Coordinates of C-alpha atoms and ligand atoms in Angstrom, one line a residue:
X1 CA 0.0 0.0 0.0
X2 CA 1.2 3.1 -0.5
X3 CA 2.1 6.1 2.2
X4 CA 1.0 8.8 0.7
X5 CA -2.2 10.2 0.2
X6 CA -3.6 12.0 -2.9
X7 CA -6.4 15.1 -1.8
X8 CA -10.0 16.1 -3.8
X9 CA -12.1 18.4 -2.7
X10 CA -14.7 15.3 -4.2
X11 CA -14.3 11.6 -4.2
X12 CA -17.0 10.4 -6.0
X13 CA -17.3 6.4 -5.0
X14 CA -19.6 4.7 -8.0
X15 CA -18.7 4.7 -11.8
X16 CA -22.3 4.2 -12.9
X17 CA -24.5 7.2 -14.5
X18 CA -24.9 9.0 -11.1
X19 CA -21.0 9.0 -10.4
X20 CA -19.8 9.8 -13.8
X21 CA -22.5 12.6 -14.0
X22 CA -21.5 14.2 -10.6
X23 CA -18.0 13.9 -11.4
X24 CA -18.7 15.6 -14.8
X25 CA -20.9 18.6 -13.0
X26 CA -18.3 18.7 -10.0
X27 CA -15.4 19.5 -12.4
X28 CA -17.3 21.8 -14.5
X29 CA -17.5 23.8 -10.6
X30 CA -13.9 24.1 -10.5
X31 CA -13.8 21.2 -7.8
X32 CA -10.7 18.6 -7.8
X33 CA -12.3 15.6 -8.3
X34 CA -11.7 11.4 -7.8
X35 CA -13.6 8.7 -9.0
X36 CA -13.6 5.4 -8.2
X37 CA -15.4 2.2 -9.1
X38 CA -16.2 -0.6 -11.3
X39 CA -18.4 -1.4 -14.3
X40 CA -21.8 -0.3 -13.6
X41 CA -25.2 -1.0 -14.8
X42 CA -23.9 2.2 -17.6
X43 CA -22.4 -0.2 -19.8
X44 CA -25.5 -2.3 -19.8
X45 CA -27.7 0.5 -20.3
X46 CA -29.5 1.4 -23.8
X47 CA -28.0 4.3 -23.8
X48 CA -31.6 6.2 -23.8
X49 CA -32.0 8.9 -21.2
X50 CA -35.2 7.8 -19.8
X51 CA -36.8 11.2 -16.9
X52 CA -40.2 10.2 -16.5
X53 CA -42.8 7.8 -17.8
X54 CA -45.3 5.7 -15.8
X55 CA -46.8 7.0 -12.6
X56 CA -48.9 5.5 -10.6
X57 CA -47.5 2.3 -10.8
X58 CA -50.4 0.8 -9.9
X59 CA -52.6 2.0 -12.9
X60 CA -49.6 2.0 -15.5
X61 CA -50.2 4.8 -16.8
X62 CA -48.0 6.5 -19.6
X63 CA -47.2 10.3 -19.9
X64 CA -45.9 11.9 -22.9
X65 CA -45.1 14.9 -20.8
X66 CA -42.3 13.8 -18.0
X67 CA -42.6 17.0 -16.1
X68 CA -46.5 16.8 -16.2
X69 CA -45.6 13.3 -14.7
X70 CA -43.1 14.6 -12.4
X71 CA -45.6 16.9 -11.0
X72 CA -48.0 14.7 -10.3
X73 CA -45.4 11.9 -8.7
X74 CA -44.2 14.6 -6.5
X75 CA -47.9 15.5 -5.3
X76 CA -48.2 11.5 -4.6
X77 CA -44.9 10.8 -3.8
X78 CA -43.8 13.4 -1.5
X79 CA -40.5 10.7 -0.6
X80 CA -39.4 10.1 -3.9
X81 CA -36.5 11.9 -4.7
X82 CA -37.6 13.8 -7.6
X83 CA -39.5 16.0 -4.5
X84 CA -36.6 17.1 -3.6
X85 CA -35.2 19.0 -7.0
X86 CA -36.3 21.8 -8.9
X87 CA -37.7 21.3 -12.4
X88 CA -35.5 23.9 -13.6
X89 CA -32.0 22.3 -12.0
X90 CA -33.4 19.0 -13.3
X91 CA -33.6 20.6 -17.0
X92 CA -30.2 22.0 -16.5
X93 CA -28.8 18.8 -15.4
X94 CA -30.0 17.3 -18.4
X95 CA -29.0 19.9 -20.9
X96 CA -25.6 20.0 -19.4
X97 CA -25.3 15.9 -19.4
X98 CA -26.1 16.1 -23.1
X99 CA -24.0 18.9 -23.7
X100 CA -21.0 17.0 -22.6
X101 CA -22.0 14.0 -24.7
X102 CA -22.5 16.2 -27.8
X103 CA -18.8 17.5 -27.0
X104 CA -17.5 13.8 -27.3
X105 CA -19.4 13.3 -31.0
X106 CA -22.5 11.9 -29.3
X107 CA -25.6 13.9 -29.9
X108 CA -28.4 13.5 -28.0
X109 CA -31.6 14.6 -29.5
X110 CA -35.5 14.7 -27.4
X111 CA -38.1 17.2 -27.2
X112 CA -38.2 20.2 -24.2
X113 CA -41.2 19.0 -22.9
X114 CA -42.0 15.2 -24.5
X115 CA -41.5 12.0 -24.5
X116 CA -40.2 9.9 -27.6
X117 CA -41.4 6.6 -28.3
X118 CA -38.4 4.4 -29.1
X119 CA -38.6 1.2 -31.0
X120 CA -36.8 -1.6 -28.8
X121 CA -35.1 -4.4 -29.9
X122 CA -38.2 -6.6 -28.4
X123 CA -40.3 -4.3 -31.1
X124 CA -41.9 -2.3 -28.3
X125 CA -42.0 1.5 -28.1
X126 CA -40.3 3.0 -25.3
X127 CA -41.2 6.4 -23.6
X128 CA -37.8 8.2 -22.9
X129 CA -36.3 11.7 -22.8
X130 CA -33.5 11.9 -24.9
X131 CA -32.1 9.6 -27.4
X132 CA -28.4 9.5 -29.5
X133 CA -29.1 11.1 -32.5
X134 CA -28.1 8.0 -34.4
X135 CA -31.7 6.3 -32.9
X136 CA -33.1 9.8 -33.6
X137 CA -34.9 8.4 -37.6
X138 CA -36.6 5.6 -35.5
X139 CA -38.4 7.9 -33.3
X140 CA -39.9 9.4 -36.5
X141 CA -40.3 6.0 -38.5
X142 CA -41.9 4.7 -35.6
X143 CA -44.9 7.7 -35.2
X144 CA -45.3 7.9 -39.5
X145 CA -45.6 4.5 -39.6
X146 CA -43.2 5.1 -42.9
X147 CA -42.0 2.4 -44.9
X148 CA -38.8 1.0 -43.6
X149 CA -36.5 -1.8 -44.1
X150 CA -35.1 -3.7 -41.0
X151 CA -31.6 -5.1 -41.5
X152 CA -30.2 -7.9 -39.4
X153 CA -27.3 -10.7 -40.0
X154 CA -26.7 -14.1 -39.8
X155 CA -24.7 -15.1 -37.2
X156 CA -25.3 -12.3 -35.0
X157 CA -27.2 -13.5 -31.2
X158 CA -29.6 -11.5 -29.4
X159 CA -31.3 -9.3 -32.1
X160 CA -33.7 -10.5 -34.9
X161 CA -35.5 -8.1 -37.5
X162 CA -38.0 -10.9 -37.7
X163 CA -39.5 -10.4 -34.3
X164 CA -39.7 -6.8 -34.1
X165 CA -41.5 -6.8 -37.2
X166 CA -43.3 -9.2 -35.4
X167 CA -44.6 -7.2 -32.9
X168 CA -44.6 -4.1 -34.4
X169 CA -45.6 -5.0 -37.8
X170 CA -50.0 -5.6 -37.0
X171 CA -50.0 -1.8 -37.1
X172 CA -47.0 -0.8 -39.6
X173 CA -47.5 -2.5 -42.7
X174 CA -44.4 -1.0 -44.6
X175 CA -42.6 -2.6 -41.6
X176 CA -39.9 -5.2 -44.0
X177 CA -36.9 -7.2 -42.5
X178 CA -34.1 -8.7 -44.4
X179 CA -31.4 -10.6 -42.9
X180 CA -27.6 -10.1 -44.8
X181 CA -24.3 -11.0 -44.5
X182 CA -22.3 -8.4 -42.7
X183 CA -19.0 -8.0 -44.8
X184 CA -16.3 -10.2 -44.7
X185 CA -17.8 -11.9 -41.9
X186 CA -18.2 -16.1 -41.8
X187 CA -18.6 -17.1 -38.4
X188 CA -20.5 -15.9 -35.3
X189 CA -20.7 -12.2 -34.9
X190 CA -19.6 -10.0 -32.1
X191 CA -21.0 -6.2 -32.0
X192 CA -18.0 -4.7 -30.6
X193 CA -15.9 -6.8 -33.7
X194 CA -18.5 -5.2 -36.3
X195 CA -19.1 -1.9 -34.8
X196 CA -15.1 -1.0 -34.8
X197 CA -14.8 -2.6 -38.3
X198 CA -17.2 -0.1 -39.7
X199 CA -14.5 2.6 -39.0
X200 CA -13.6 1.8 -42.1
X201 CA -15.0 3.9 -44.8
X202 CA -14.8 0.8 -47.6
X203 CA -16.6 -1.5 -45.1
X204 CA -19.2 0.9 -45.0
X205 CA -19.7 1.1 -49.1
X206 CA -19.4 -2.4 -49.0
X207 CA -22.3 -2.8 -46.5
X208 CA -24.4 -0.6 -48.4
X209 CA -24.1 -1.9 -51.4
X210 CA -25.2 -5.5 -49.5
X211 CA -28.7 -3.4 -48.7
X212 CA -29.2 -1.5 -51.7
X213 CA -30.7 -4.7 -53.8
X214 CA -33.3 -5.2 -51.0
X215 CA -34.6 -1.6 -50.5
X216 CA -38.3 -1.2 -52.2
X217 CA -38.6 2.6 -52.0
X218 CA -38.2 2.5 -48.1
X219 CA -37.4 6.3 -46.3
X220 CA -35.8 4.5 -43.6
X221 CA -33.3 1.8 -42.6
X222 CA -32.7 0.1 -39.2
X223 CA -30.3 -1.7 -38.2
X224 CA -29.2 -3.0 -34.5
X225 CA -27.2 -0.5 -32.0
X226 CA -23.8 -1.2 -33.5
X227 CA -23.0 1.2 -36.2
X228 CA -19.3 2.4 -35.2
X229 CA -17.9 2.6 -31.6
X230 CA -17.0 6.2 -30.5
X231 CA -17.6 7.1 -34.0
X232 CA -21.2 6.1 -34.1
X233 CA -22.9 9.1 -35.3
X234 CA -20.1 9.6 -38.0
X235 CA -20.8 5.7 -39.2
X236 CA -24.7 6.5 -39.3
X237 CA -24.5 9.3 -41.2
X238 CA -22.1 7.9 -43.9
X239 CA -24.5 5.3 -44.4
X240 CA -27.4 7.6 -44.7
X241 CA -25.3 9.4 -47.5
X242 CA -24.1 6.0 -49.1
X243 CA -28.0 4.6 -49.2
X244 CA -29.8 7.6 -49.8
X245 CA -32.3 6.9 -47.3
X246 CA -32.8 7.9 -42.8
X247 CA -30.7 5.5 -41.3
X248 CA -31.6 4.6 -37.7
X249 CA -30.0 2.7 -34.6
X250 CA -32.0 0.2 -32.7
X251 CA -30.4 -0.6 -28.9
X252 CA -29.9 -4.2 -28.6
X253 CA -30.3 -6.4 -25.6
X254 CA -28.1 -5.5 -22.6
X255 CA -24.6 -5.5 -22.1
X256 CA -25.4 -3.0 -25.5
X257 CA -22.9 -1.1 -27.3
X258 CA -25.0 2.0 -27.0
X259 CA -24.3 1.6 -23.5
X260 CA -20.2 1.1 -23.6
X261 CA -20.2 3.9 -25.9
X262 CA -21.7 6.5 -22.5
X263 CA -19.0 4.7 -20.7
X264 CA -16.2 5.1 -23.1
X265 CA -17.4 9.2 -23.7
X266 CA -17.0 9.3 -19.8
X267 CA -13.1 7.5 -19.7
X268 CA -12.0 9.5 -22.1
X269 CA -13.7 12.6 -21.5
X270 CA -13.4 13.0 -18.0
X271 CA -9.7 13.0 -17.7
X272 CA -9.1 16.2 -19.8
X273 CA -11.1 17.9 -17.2
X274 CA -9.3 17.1 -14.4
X275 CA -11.0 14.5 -13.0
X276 CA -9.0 11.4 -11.6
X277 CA -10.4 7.9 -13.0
X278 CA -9.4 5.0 -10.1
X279 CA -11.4 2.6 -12.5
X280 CA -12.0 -1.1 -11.2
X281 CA -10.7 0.5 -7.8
X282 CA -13.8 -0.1 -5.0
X283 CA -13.4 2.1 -1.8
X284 CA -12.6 -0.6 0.6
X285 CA -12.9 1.0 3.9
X286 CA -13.9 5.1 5.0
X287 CA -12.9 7.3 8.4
X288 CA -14.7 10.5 8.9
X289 CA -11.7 13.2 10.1
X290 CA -11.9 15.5 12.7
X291 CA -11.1 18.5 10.2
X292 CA -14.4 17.3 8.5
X293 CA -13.5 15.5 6.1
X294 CA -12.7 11.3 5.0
X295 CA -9.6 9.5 4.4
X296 CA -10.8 6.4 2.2
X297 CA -9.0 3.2 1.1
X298 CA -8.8 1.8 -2.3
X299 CA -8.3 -1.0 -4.0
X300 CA -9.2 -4.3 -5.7
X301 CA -9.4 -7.1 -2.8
X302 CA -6.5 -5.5 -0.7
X303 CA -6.3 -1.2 -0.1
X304 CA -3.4 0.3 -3.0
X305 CA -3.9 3.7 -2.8
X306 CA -4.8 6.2 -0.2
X307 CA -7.2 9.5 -0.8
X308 CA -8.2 12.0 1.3
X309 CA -11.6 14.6 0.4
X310 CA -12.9 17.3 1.7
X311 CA -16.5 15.8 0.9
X312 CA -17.9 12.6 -1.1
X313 CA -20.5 11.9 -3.2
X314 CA -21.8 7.8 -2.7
X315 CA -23.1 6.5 -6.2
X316 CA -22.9 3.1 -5.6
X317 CA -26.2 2.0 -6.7
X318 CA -28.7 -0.7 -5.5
X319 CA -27.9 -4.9 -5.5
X320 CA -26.5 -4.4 -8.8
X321 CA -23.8 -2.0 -8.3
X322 CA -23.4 -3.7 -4.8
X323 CA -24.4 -0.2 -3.4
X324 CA -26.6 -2.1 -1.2
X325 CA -26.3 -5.3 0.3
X326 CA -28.6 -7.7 0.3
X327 CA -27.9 -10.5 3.4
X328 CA -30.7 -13.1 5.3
X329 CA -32.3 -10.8 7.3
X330 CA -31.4 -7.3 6.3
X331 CA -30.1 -4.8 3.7
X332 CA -27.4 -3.2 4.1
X333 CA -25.3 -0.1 2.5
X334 CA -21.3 -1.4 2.9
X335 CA -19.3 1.7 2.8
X336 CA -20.3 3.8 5.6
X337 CA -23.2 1.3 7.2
X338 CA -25.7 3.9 6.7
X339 CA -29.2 3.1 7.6
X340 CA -31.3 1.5 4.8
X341 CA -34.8 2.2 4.2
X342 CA -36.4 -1.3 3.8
X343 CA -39.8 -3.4 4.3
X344 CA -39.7 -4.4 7.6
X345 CA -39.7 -8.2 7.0
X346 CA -37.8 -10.3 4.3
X347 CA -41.2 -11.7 3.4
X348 CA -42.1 -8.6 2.4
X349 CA -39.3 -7.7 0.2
X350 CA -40.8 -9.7 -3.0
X351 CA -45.0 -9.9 -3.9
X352 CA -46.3 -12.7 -4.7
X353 CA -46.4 -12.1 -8.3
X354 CA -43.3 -11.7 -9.8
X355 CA -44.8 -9.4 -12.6
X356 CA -46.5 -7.4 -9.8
X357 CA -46.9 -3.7 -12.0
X358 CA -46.4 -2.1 -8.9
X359 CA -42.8 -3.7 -8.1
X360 CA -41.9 -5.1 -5.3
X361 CA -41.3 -3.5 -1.7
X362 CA -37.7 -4.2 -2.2
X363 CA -37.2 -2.0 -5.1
X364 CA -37.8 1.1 -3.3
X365 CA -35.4 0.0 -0.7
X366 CA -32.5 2.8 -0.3
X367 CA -30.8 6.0 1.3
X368 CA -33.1 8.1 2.6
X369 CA -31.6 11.7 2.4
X370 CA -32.3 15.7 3.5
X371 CA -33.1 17.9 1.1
X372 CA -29.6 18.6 0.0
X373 CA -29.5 14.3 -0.6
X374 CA -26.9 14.1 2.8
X375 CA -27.6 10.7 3.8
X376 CA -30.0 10.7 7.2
X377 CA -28.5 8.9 10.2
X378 CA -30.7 6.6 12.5
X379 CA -32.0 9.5 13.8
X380 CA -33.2 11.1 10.9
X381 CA -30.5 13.7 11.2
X382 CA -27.7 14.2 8.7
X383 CA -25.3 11.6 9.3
X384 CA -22.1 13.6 7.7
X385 CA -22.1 17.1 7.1
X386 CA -19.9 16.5 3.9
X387 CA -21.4 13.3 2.2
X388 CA -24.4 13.1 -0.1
X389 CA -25.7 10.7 -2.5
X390 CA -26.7 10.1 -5.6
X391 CA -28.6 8.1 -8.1
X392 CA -30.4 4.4 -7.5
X393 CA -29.1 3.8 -4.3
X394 CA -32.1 6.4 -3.1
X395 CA -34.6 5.1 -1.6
X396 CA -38.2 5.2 -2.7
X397 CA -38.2 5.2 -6.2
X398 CA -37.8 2.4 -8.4
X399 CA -36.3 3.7 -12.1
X400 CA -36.8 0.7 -13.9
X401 CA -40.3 0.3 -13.2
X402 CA -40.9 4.1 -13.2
X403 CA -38.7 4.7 -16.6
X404 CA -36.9 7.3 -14.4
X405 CA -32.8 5.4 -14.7
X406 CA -30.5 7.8 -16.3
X407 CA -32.6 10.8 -15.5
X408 CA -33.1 10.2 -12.0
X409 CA -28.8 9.5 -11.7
X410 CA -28.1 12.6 -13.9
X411 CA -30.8 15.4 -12.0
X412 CA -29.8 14.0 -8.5
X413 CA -25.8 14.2 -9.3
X414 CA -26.4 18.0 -10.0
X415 CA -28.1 18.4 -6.7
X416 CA -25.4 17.0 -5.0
X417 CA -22.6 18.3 -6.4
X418 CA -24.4 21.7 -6.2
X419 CA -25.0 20.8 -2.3
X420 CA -21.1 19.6 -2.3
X421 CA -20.1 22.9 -3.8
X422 CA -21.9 25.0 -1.7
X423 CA -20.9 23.1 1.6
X424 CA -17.4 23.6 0.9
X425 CA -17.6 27.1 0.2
X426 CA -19.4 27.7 3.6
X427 CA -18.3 25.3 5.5
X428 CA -15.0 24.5 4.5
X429 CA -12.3 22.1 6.6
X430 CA -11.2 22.9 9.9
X431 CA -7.3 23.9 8.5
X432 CA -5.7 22.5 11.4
X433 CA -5.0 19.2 10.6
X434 CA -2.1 18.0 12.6
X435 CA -3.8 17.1 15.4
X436 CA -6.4 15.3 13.6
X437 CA -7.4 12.0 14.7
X438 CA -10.2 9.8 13.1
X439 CA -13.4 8.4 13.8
X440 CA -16.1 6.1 12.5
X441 CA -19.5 7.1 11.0
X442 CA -21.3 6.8 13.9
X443 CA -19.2 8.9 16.5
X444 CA -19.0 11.5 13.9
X445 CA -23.0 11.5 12.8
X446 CA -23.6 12.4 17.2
X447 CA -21.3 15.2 16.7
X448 CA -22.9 16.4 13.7
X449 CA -26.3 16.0 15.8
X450 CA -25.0 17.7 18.8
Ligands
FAD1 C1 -29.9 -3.5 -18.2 C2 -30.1 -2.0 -17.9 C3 -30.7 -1.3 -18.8 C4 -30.9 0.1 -18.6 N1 -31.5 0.9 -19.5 C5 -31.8 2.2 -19.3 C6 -32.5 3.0 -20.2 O1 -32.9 2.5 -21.3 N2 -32.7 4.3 -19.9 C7 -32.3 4.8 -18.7 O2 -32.6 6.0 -18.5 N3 -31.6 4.1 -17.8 C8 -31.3 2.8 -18.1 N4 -30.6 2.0 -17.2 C9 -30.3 2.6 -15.9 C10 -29.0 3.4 -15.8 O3 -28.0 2.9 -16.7 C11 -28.3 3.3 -14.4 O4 -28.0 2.0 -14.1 C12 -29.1 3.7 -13.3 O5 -29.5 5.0 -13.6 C13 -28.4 3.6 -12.0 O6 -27.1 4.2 -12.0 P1 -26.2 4.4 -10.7 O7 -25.0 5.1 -11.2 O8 -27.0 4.9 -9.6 O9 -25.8 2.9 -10.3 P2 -25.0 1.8 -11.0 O10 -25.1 1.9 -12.4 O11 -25.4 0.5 -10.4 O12 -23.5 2.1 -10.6 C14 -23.0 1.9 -9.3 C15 -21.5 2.1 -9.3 O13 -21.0 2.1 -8.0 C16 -19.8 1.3 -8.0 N5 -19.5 0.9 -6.6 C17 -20.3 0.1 -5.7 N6 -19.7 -0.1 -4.6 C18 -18.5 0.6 -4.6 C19 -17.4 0.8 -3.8 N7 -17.4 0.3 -2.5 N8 -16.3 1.6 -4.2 C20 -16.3 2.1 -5.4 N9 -17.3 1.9 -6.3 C21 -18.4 1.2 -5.9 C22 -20.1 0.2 -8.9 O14 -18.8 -0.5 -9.3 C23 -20.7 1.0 -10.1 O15 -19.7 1.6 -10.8 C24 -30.4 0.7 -17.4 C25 -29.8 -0.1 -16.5 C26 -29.6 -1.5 -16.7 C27 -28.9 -2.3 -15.7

């Protein structure tokens, strides 16, 4: 292990959406800024930005407007954290998110106040909030009901044209599939192989000279998320040129490329502004200083490296991330044994019906937090003056039922970097730290109280 210690005004712990975001919005503030973590459910994600779609749960129902539906969750809902932010620093959390991506040659397109219905690889429509531009022609394929030409290939797992035609063909009769060859390809097909081969300018002609034959007068052409890697948008547009016709993106199942693409954006675009990756590092063990602020412990399985904040920012997530902990009688939250909000028996965590609309008890398990999202103590007090959270670790929401994921990660980071930021500036350190000594959580959550 090493002896010395590197200092952030932020460690961010969690390299999902919600850590990645608030270390983006915390550098943007001027703040020094760590990040550690492993793969989180980001690279399995769609890469859609869903905010808000389906409230209550109970009835199902849809909303094309997510702040109409935000509105009326909060008036419900009062718990949930979307009570706790501003519309307005919500929309600028977005924008800003977006404008990042844009920045790294990934567009996101969406409406100011509406949904867009995505086709899904299960030939669904899903509501969400912002889309890459290079799923942006399905949105509008999808609502004309235009003719259009879906292109898969043999050999490739996990997406068939067949079956989303399928499903969405009763009411899209222009809806066609064809199945091709992708070039130079024999063998089974990997999307990371394909989508870095289509770098290549001639691979592209070559692929759209293998369509051409099959189009009948189609406006638009899909084909599954894997146009080009960081290049995606480039790829998708070269095509559109080459074929003459809107050429659309469809995510694929999960672990999708559209999803390693956010991640990849983040690993190379955080670095450049000054924020320090520690990736597959977990934060093995925290002490709360006397000056105010934590000393944590990285690492793999054993501690490496040694960093000392001002304040931190948990993003650690739910089971998934291992953000909470799920053990025979209890859940737990690992890194600083905060107090989870959970049903009070096992037997209530799951309903009797798996498919339950409504979820289950356990998927609004979480962090309960004040209104600047600083984690409450047992006593319903702040337990750290200096650490806030962000993301799906929150309790009372559940964002995959409530098609709230990425927006709920990305509005919440900006609250609590903005609560970080402003904390720091008013409360900074106690600069006397010779005589510091340490102390767990709980000691330091009385003094806070007292
Ligand atoms: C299959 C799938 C599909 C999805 N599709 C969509 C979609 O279509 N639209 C949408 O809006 N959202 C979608 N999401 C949700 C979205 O991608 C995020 O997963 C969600 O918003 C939660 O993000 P998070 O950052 O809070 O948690 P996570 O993504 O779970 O990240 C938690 C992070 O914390 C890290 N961590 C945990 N413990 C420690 C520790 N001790 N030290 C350091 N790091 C630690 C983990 O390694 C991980 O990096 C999808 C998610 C999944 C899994």
């Amino acid at each position: 292990m090493s002896n010395t210690e590197t200092s952030y005004d932020l460690m961010v712990i969690g390299a999902g959406m919600a850590g990645m975001a608030a270390a983006l919005f915390a550098s943007s503030r001027g703040l020094s800024v760590g990040l550690a973590g492993s793969v989180g459910g980001i690279d399995f994600s769609t890469g859609l930005i869903d905010l808000m779609a389906v409230h209550p749960l109970k009835d199902q129902r849809l909303w094309d407007d997510p702040w109409a539906c935000i509105q009326a969750l909060r008036g419900h809902s009062p718990q949930h954290p979307y009570a706790l932010l501003e519309p307005e620093s919500m929309s600028r959390a977005i924008d800003e998110f977006c404008s990042f991506l844009a920045d790294m040659g990934m567009p996101m397109e969406g409406h100011t106040h509406k949904n867009t219905r995505i086709l899904t690889a299960m030939g669904t429509a899903k509501h969400t909030f912002r889309a890459p531009r290079s799923m942006w022609a399905g949105a509008e394929a999808l609502r004309s009901k235009a003719p259009c030409l879906l292109v898969d290939f043999h050999g490739l797992k996990g997406f068939s044209a067949a079956q989303i035609r399928e499903v969405a063909g009763a009411d899209w009769p222009g809806l066609r599939t064809k199945r091709i060859d992708f070039p130079g390809w024999k063998e089974e097909l990997y999307p990371d192989h394909m989508a870095t081969a289509l770098h290549a300018p001639e691979l592209r002609r070559i692929l759209a000279e293998a369509v051409r034959p099959h189009l009948k007068g189609e406006q638009f052409v899909g084909f599954p998320a894997l146009l080009g890697r960081e290049q995606a948008e480039a790829v998708r547009a070269d095509l559109e040129d080459l074929l003459g016709t809107r050429i659309f993106e469809i995510p694929t199942m999960p672990p999708s490329l559209a999803g390693s693409r956010l991640r990849a954006a983040f690993d190379r675009g955080l670095p450049p502004r000054g924020v320090r990756l520690y990736s597959q590092r977990m934060v093995l063990s925290q002490e709360a200083l006397n000056d105010g602020g934590f000393r944590l412990r990285l690492g793999k399985e054993r501690p490496e490296t040694t960093i000392r904040a001002k304040a931190v920012i948990l993003g650690t997530g739910r089971f998934f991330g291992k953000g909470l902990v799920a053990e025979r009688g209890q859940i737990r939250e690992p890194v600083f044994g905060l107090p989870v909000h959970q049903p009070v028996k096992r037997e209530y965590w799951h309903s009797q019906d798996f498919y339950d609309p409504q979820g289950h008890e356990l998927n609004q398990a979480g962090i309960e937090t004040d209104s600047s999202l600083r984690p409450l103590d047992e006593h319903g007090k702040a337990a750290h003056p200096h650490l806030f959270a962000t993301g799906s670790i929150l309790a009372h929401q559940d964002w995959m039922r409530q098609k709230c994921g990425a927006g709920l990660a990305i509005t919440t980071a900006l609250k609590a970097v903005e609560s970080a930021h402003d904390c720091l500036r008013t409360a900074p350190l106690s600069r006397d730290t010779t005589k510091e000594t340490s102390s767990d959580m709980a000691e330091l959550g009385k003094a806070v109280k007292a």
